[in-house]
Tab-separated table of C-alpha atoms in Angstrom:
chain	number	residue	atom	x	y	z
A	46	UNK	CA	8.664	-25.753	23.592
A	47	UNK	CA	5.879	-24.344	21.375
A	48	UNK	CA	6.765	-22.557	18.157
A	49	UNK	CA	4.855	-19.954	16.208
A	50	UNK	CA	4.795	-19.051	12.538
A	51	UNK	CA	3.816	-15.428	12.019
A	52	UNK	CA	2.719	-14.198	8.612
A	53	UNK	CA	2.600	-10.427	8.120
A	54	UNK	CA	1.006	-9.372	4.851
A	55	UNK	CA	2.492	-6.029	3.907
A	56	UNK	CA	0.833	-5.455	0.534
A	57	UNK	CA	-1.344	-7.415	-1.910
A	58	UNK	CA	-0.192	-7.395	-5.532
A	59	UNK	CA	-2.440	-10.101	-7.082
A	60	UNK	CA	-5.680	-11.055	-5.341
A	61	UNK	CA	-6.252	-14.047	-7.642
A	62	UNK	CA	-2.884	-15.567	-6.672
A	63	UNK	CA	-3.739	-15.065	-3.001
A	64	UNK	CA	-7.060	-16.828	-3.501
A	65	UNK	CA	-5.218	-19.824	-4.983
A	66	UNK	CA	-2.696	-19.651	-2.137
A	67	UNK	CA	-5.481	-19.676	0.447
A	68	UNK	CA	-7.025	-22.822	-1.024
A	69	UNK	CA	-3.707	-24.651	-1.360
A	70	UNK	CA	-2.421	-23.570	2.058
A	71	UNK	CA	-5.589	-24.873	3.715
A	72	UNK	CA	-5.110	-28.216	1.964
A	73	UNK	CA	-1.432	-28.251	3.020
A	74	UNK	CA	-2.475	-28.527	6.654
A	75	UNK	CA	-2.803	-32.279	6.188
A	76	UNK	CA	-1.914	-34.139	9.380
A	77	UNK	CA	0.396	-31.373	10.631
A	78	UNK	CA	-0.416	-30.123	14.161
A	79	UNK	CA	-1.435	-26.619	13.025
A	80	UNK	CA	-3.307	-24.461	15.573
A	81	UNK	CA	-4.419	-21.072	14.183
A	82	UNK	CA	-4.397	-18.422	16.921
A	83	UNK	CA	-5.026	-15.305	14.809
A	84	UNK	CA	-6.190	-15.265	11.207
A	85	UNK	CA	-6.533	-11.923	9.372
A	86	UNK	CA	-8.712	-10.403	12.077
A	87	UNK	CA	-8.828	-6.720	12.923
A	88	UNK	CA	-5.413	-5.350	13.798
A	89	UNK	CA	-3.848	-2.184	15.089
A	90	UNK	CA	-0.221	-1.453	14.311
A	91	UNK	CA	1.280	0.060	17.445
A	92	UNK	CA	4.776	0.589	15.993
A	93	UNK	CA	6.436	0.247	12.617
A	94	UNK	CA	5.025	-0.056	9.130
A	95	UNK	CA	1.365	-0.711	8.431
A	96	UNK	CA	0.250	-4.270	7.647
A	97	UNK	CA	-2.737	-5.532	5.665
A	98	UNK	CA	-3.084	-8.682	7.721
A	99	UNK	CA	-1.525	-11.029	10.246
A	100	UNK	CA	-1.728	-14.783	10.778
A	101	UNK	CA	-0.352	-16.487	13.888
A	102	UNK	CA	-0.099	-20.282	13.894
A	103	UNK	CA	1.037	-22.420	16.833
A	104	UNK	CA	2.929	-25.713	16.576
A	105	UNK	CA	4.054	-28.078	19.359
A	106	UNK	CA	7.704	-27.281	18.592
A	107	UNK	CA	10.084	-25.831	16.009
A	108	UNK	CA	10.546	-29.187	14.263
A	109	UNK	CA	6.782	-29.490	13.678
A	110	UNK	CA	6.613	-25.945	12.325
A	111	UNK	CA	9.507	-26.576	9.940
A	112	UNK	CA	8.019	-29.916	8.831
A	113	UNK	CA	4.803	-28.125	7.846
A	114	UNK	CA	6.565	-25.170	6.214
A	115	UNK	CA	8.996	-27.383	4.277
A	116	UNK	CA	6.315	-29.884	3.218
A	117	UNK	CA	5.801	-30.267	-0.547
A	118	UNK	CA	2.137	-29.251	-0.201
A	119	UNK	CA	2.949	-25.963	1.580
A	120	UNK	CA	5.887	-25.215	-0.718
A	121	UNK	CA	3.483	-25.551	-3.661
A	122	UNK	CA	1.040	-23.141	-1.995
A	123	UNK	CA	3.862	-20.742	-1.109
A	124	UNK	CA	4.604	-20.084	-4.780
A	125	UNK	CA	1.188	-18.433	-5.092
A	126	UNK	CA	1.712	-16.394	-1.913
A	127	UNK	CA	4.969	-15.061	-3.301
A	128	UNK	CA	3.211	-13.988	-6.500
A	129	UNK	CA	0.190	-12.597	-4.671
A	130	UNK	CA	1.607	-10.379	-1.953
A	131	UNK	CA	4.614	-9.041	-0.114
A	132	UNK	CA	4.849	-10.915	3.202
A	133	UNK	CA	7.181	-11.282	6.132
A	134	UNK	CA	7.177	-14.805	7.616
A	135	UNK	CA	8.763	-15.368	11.016
A	136	UNK	CA	9.342	-18.543	13.042
A	137	UNK	CA	9.532	-17.811	16.777
A	138	UNK	CA	9.968	-20.234	19.650
A	139	UNK	CA	7.834	-19.790	22.753
A	140	UNK	CA	8.558	-20.418	26.377
A	141	UNK	CA	8.726	-24.028	27.427
């Protein structure tokens, strides 16, 4: 069953930290089966609070998504994301 990691950027607080995050997160892809479906493109909030940006990444399954997210390389990148912006990060399973 596919799984999706959804990043919702609510508000940037340090653009330099986000730049570092972007570089490290790209390198953290490694051999993980990451398939970007949406990546900070134009968005329209239909309900709820405004968002600065959205990223949607597909993985073959929840285990693959967690392996990427929990990897040392992504955890290193994540520290810069946490300093750079307020995000919501959601792991959702798709239909099998």
